[in-house]
PDB file of C-alpha atoms in Angstrom:
ATOM      1  CA  MET A  14       0.000   0.000   0.000  1.00 42.00           C
ATOM      2  CA  ASN A  15       1.934   2.958  -1.237  1.00 42.00           C
ATOM      3  CA  SER A  16       0.985   6.595  -0.900  1.00 44.00           C
ATOM      4  CA  HIS A  17       3.156   7.667  -3.809  1.00 47.00           C
ATOM      5  CA  ASN A  18       2.045   9.105  -7.107  1.00 49.00           C
ATOM      6  CA  GLY A  19       1.224   6.632  -9.868  1.00 54.00           C
ATOM      7  CA  LYS A  20       2.580   6.854 -13.395  1.00 53.00           C
ATOM      8  CA  ILE A  21       0.690   9.377 -15.483  1.00 50.00           C
ATOM      9  CA  ALA A  22      -0.407   9.060 -19.099  1.00 48.00           C
ATOM     10  CA  GLU A  23      -2.631  11.695 -20.672  1.00 44.00           C
ATOM     11  CA  ILE A  24      -5.242  10.426 -23.095  1.00 45.00           C
ATOM     12  CA  SER A  25      -6.705  12.915 -25.536  1.00 42.00           C
ATOM     13  CA  LEU A  26     -10.408  13.023 -26.219  1.00 42.00           C
ATOM     14  CA  PRO A  27     -11.638  12.971 -29.814  1.00 42.00           C
ATOM     15  CA  GLU A  28     -10.793  16.211 -31.586  1.00 36.00           C
ATOM     16  CA  VAL A  29     -14.341  17.588 -31.460  1.00 35.00           C
ATOM     17  CA  GLU A  30     -14.580  17.169 -27.666  1.00 41.00           C
ATOM     18  CA  GLN A  31     -11.048  18.391 -27.068  1.00 45.00           C
ATOM     19  CA  LYS A  32     -11.590  21.899 -28.394  1.00 44.00           C
ATOM     20  CA  THR A  33     -12.044  24.747 -25.959  1.00 46.00           C
ATOM     21  CA  LEU A  34     -15.533  26.084 -26.585  1.00 49.00           C
ATOM     22  CA  ALA A  35     -16.406  29.789 -26.347  1.00 46.00           C
ATOM     23  CA  THR A  36     -20.168  29.880 -25.843  1.00 53.00           C
ATOM     24  CA  SER A  37     -20.805  33.504 -24.922  1.00 59.00           C
ATOM     25  CA  PRO A  38     -19.493  36.961 -25.764  1.00 61.00           C
ATOM     26  CA  GLY A  39     -18.027  37.058 -22.240  1.00 71.00           C
ATOM     27  CA  GLY A  40     -15.640  34.250 -23.166  1.00 90.00           C
ATOM     28  CA  PHE A  41     -17.120  31.333 -21.208  1.00 96.00           C
ATOM     29  CA  LYS A  42     -15.075  28.222 -22.039  1.00 97.00           C
ATOM     30  CA  ILE A  43     -15.210  24.493 -21.405  1.00 97.00           C
ATOM     31  CA  PHE A  44     -12.015  22.431 -21.459  1.00 98.00           C
ATOM     32  CA  ASN A  45     -11.976  18.596 -21.260  1.00 98.00           C
ATOM     33  CA  ARG A  46      -9.226  16.087 -20.601  1.00 98.00           C
ATOM     34  CA  ILE A  47      -9.037  12.437 -19.606  1.00 98.00           C
ATOM     35  CA  VAL A  48      -5.948  11.492 -17.608  1.00 98.00           C
ATOM     36  CA  ASP A  49      -4.765   7.964 -16.770  1.00 98.00           C
ATOM     37  CA  TRP A  50      -2.829   6.769 -13.769  1.00 97.00           C
ATOM     38  CA  ILE A  51      -1.214   3.324 -13.520  1.00 98.00           C
ATOM     39  CA  THR A  52      -1.590   1.972  -9.991  1.00 98.00           C
ATOM     40  CA  SER A  53       0.707  -0.579  -8.389  1.00 98.00           C
ATOM     41  CA  ASP A  54      -1.210  -1.788  -5.311  1.00 98.00           C
ATOM     42  CA  ARG A  55      -4.691  -3.110  -4.563  1.00 98.00           C
ATOM     43  CA  MET A  56      -5.398  -0.127  -2.317  1.00 98.00           C
ATOM     44  CA  GLN A  57      -3.406   2.950  -3.196  1.00 98.00           C
ATOM     45  CA  LEU A  58      -3.803   6.666  -2.576  1.00 98.00           C
ATOM     46  CA  ILE A  59      -2.412   9.078  -5.177  1.00 98.00           C
ATOM     47  CA  ASN A  60      -2.031  12.824  -4.701  1.00 98.00           C
ATOM     48  CA  VAL A  61      -3.326  14.253  -7.999  1.00 98.00           C
ATOM     49  CA  THR A  62      -3.472  17.916  -6.933  1.00 98.00           C
ATOM     50  CA  GLU A  63      -0.556  19.168  -9.037  1.00 98.00           C
ATOM     51  CA  ARG A  64      -1.746  17.294 -12.135  1.00 98.00           C
ATOM     52  CA  ILE A  65      -5.213  18.821 -11.795  1.00 98.00           C
ATOM     53  CA  ASN A  66      -3.681  22.289 -11.385  1.00 98.00           C
ATOM     54  CA  GLU A  67      -1.562  21.728 -14.537  1.00 98.00           C
ATOM     55  CA  ILE A  68      -4.743  21.016 -16.478  1.00 98.00           C
ATOM     56  CA  ASP A  69      -6.437  24.061 -14.947  1.00 98.00           C
ATOM     57  CA  ARG A  70      -3.539  26.241 -16.145  1.00 97.00           C
ATOM     58  CA  LYS A  71      -3.558  24.639 -19.634  1.00 97.00           C
ATOM     59  CA  SER A  72      -7.274  25.309 -19.940  1.00 97.00           C
ATOM     60  CA  GLY A  73      -6.770  29.068 -20.075  1.00 96.00           C
ATOM     61  CA  ILE A  74      -9.668  29.431 -17.634  1.00 98.00           C
ATOM     62  CA  ARG A  75      -8.874  31.851 -14.841  1.00 97.00           C
ATOM     63  CA  ASP A  76     -12.062  31.624 -12.758  1.00 98.00           C
ATOM     64  CA  GLY A  77     -14.633  28.860 -12.796  1.00 98.00           C
ATOM     65  CA  ILE A  78     -15.268  25.261 -11.793  1.00 98.00           C
ATOM     66  CA  VAL A  79     -13.311  22.050 -12.234  1.00 98.00           C
ATOM     67  CA  HIS A  80     -15.326  18.854 -12.228  1.00 98.00           C
ATOM     68  CA  LEU A  81     -13.409  15.625 -11.541  1.00 98.00           C
ATOM     69  CA  GLN A  82     -14.998  12.273 -12.313  1.00 98.00           C
ATOM     70  CA  SER A  83     -13.374   8.899 -11.864  1.00 98.00           C
ATOM     71  CA  LEU A  84     -14.444   6.597 -14.675  1.00 98.00           C
ATOM     72  CA  HIS A  85     -14.424   3.518 -12.435  1.00 98.00           C
ATOM     73  CA  THR A  86     -16.703   2.140  -9.716  1.00 98.00           C
ATOM     74  CA  THR A  87     -13.778   0.722  -7.734  1.00 98.00           C
ATOM     75  CA  THR A  88     -11.966   4.046  -7.289  1.00 98.00           C
ATOM     76  CA  ALA A  89     -12.804   7.295  -5.519  1.00 98.00           C
ATOM     77  CA  VAL A  90     -11.736  10.917  -5.559  1.00 98.00           C
ATOM     78  CA  PHE A  91     -11.789  12.993  -2.375  1.00 98.00           C
ATOM     79  CA  ILE A  92     -10.113  15.836  -0.500  1.00 98.00           C
ATOM     80  CA  ASN A  93      -8.000  15.369   2.598  1.00 98.00           C
ATOM     81  CA  GLU A  94      -4.620  16.183   4.077  1.00 98.00           C
ATOM     82  CA  TRP A  95      -1.657  14.467   2.379  1.00 98.00           C
ATOM     83  CA  GLN A  96       0.300  13.286   5.410  1.00 98.00           C
ATOM     84  CA  ASP A  97       1.792   9.802   5.802  1.00 98.00           C
ATOM     85  CA  ALA A  98       0.302   9.002   9.224  1.00 98.00           C
ATOM     86  CA  LEU A  99      -3.151  10.168   8.130  1.00 98.00           C
ATOM     87  CA  LEU A 100      -2.921   8.222   4.860  1.00 98.00           C
ATOM     88  CA  HIS A 101      -2.138   5.103   6.897  1.00 98.00           C
ATOM     89  CA  ASP A 102      -5.204   5.848   9.058  1.00 98.00           C
ATOM     90  CA  VAL A 103      -7.401   6.365   5.983  1.00 98.00           C
ATOM     91  CA  ARG A 104      -6.404   2.969   4.573  1.00 98.00           C
ATOM     92  CA  ALA A 105      -6.969   1.288   7.959  1.00 98.00           C
ATOM     93  CA  PHE A 106     -10.367   3.012   8.305  1.00 98.00           C
ATOM     94  CA  LEU A 107     -11.453   1.816   4.856  1.00 98.00           C
ATOM     95  CA  ASP A 108     -10.231  -1.730   5.594  1.00 97.00           C
ATOM     96  CA  ASP A 109     -12.245  -1.742   8.849  1.00 97.00           C
ATOM     97  CA  LEU A 110     -15.309  -0.152   7.235  1.00 97.00           C
ATOM     98  CA  VAL A 111     -15.504  -2.686   4.393  1.00 98.00           C
ATOM     99  CA  SER A 112     -13.748  -5.986   5.090  1.00 97.00           C
ATOM    100  CA  ARG A 113     -12.376  -7.902   2.134  1.00 96.00           C
ATOM    101  CA  GLU A 114     -13.026 -11.159   4.009  1.00 96.00           C
ATOM    102  CA  GLU A 115     -16.826 -10.761   4.287  1.00 97.00           C
ATOM    103  CA  TYR A 116     -19.158 -12.847   2.155  1.00 97.00           C
ATOM    104  CA  TYR A 117     -20.460 -10.823  -0.798  1.00 98.00           C
ATOM    105  CA  ARG A 118     -22.844 -12.189  -3.441  1.00 97.00           C
ATOM    106  CA  HIS A 119     -20.860 -10.232  -6.052  1.00 98.00           C
ATOM    107  CA  ASN A 120     -17.882 -12.502  -5.308  1.00 97.00           C
ATOM    108  CA  ASP A 121     -19.896 -15.728  -5.360  1.00 97.00           C
ATOM    109  CA  PRO A 122     -19.894 -17.564  -8.726  1.00 96.00           C
ATOM    110  CA  ALA A 123     -23.396 -18.850  -7.923  1.00 96.00           C
ATOM    111  CA  HIS A 124     -24.683 -15.246  -8.093  1.00 97.00           C
ATOM    112  CA  SER A 125     -22.191 -13.267 -10.189  1.00 96.00           C
ATOM    113  CA  ASP A 126     -19.933 -13.612 -13.207  1.00 95.00           C
ATOM    114  CA  CYS A 127     -17.297 -11.284 -11.702  1.00 93.00           C
ATOM    115  CA  GLU A 128     -13.952 -13.077 -11.577  1.00 93.00           C
ATOM    116  CA  ARG A 129     -12.097 -10.303  -9.687  1.00 94.00           C
ATOM    117  CA  LYS A 130     -13.891 -10.931  -6.377  1.00 96.00           C
ATOM    118  CA  ASN A 131     -13.853  -7.198  -5.756  1.00 98.00           C
ATOM    119  CA  ALA A 132     -17.152  -6.437  -4.029  1.00 98.00           C
ATOM    120  CA  ASP A 133     -15.267  -4.713  -1.201  1.00 98.00           C
ATOM    121  CA  SER A 134     -13.661  -2.399  -3.765  1.00 98.00           C
ATOM    122  CA  HIS A 135     -17.047  -1.444  -5.205  1.00 98.00           C
ATOM    123  CA  LEU A 136     -18.422  -0.751  -1.726  1.00 98.00           C
ATOM    124  CA  ARG A 137     -15.437   1.446  -0.773  1.00 98.00           C
ATOM    125  CA  GLY A 138     -15.835   3.382  -4.010  1.00 98.00           C
ATOM    126  CA  MET A 139     -19.533   3.818  -3.343  1.00 98.00           C
ATOM    127  CA  VAL A 140     -18.921   5.138   0.177  1.00 98.00           C
ATOM    128  CA  MET A 141     -16.160   7.565  -0.876  1.00 98.00           C
ATOM    129  CA  GLY A 142     -17.678   8.748  -4.178  1.00 98.00           C
ATOM    130  CA  GLN A 143     -16.339   9.182  -7.702  1.00 98.00           C
ATOM    131  CA  THR A 144     -16.783  12.941  -8.271  1.00 98.00           C
ATOM    132  CA  LEU A 145     -15.650  16.309  -6.971  1.00 98.00           C
ATOM    133  CA  CYS A 146     -16.634  19.775  -8.095  1.00 98.00           C
ATOM    134  CA  LEU A 147     -14.211  22.509  -6.996  1.00 98.00           C
ATOM    135  CA  GLN A 148     -13.682  26.209  -7.587  1.00 98.00           C
ATOM    136  CA  VAL A 149     -10.918  27.462  -9.881  1.00 98.00           C
ATOM    137  CA  ARG A 150      -9.471  30.847  -8.948  1.00 98.00           C
ATOM    138  CA  ASN A 151      -6.514  32.452 -10.683  1.00 97.00           C
ATOM    139  CA  SER A 152      -6.122  29.275 -12.803  1.00 97.00           C
ATOM    140  CA  VAL A 153      -5.658  26.895  -9.839  1.00 97.00           C
ATOM    141  CA  VAL A 154      -8.000  24.836  -7.688  1.00 98.00           C
ATOM    142  CA  LEU A 155      -9.098  26.678  -4.552  1.00 98.00           C
ATOM    143  CA  LEU A 156      -7.997  24.467  -1.650  1.00 98.00           C
ATOM    144  CA  GLY A 157      -7.386  25.040   2.047  1.00 98.00           C
ATOM    145  CA  THR A 158      -3.868  25.039   3.460  1.00 98.00           C
ATOM    146  CA  TRP A 159      -3.709  21.304   4.126  1.00 98.00           C
ATOM    147  CA  GLN A 160      -6.099  20.072   1.443  1.00 98.00           C
ATOM    148  CA  SER A 161      -5.022  17.803  -1.408  1.00 98.00           C
ATOM    149  CA  ILE A 162      -7.008  16.044  -4.113  1.00 98.00           C
ATOM    150  CA  ILE A 163      -6.621  12.293  -3.690  1.00 98.00           C
ATOM    151  CA  LEU A 164      -7.430   9.512  -6.140  1.00 98.00           C
ATOM    152  CA  ALA A 165      -8.080   6.251  -4.281  1.00 98.00           C
ATOM    153  CA  GLU A 166      -7.520   2.907  -5.957  1.00 98.00           C
ATOM    154  CA  PHE A 167      -9.427   0.028  -4.334  1.00 98.00           C
ATOM    155  CA  ASP A 168      -8.939  -2.776  -6.915  1.00 98.00           C
ATOM    156  CA  GLY A 169      -5.424  -2.421  -8.301  1.00 98.00           C
ATOM    157  CA  PRO A 170      -3.033  -2.692  -9.774  1.00 98.00           C
ATOM    158  CA  ARG A 171      -4.751  -1.312 -12.876  1.00 97.00           C
ATOM    159  CA  SER A 172      -4.904   1.573 -15.289  1.00 98.00           C
ATOM    160  CA  ARG A 173      -7.314   4.239 -14.008  1.00 98.00           C
ATOM    161  CA  SER A 174      -8.905   7.168 -15.840  1.00 98.00           C
ATOM    162  CA  MET A 175     -10.311  10.438 -14.599  1.00 98.00           C
ATOM    163  CA  SER A 176     -12.347  12.876 -16.657  1.00 98.00           C
ATOM    164  CA  ILE A 177     -11.505  16.492 -15.896  1.00 98.00           C
ATOM    165  CA  GLN A 178     -13.703  19.318 -17.103  1.00 98.00           C
ATOM    166  CA  VAL A 179     -12.792  22.949 -16.442  1.00 98.00           C
ATOM    167  CA  SER A 180     -15.428  25.580 -17.207  1.00 98.00           C
ATOM    168  CA  GLY A 181     -15.469  29.322 -16.679  1.00 98.00           C
ATOM    169  CA  ILE A 182     -13.875  32.498 -17.950  1.00 97.00           C
TER     170      ILE A 182
END
């Protein structure tokens, strides 16, 4: 269980979706990207704050909203402090909250065709949530002093994608 950053690979959307769209005389724009991370552990926390801020700056949008959406049901995106002891506590809390050892119908071949036996990962993702909507000010995400944006992997190692949409002026 590492709390290090995963490898990053940016995937471009189709050309039509990738364009920045001006939809009003005031210069309202929408900017889309999908970014991939390669995880290395079954449960892994990745600080994605700087990568999100890079995309905010690339968008050319100074003030607005950034919407983050994990494209997987066995991941989550949330805000918390990025501190080793707390990250350890977060992982322990999630392990205690949803035990991998419980019986889940999703893991039972008599009830499900899922070969990964990852019901606990789905439940952790459901509890933590797959989306965040945050303010962008001066081309960066508005965060408190100790806040970081964290992508949580619950069913790794795998390739994980997040859709990032920045909108504003």
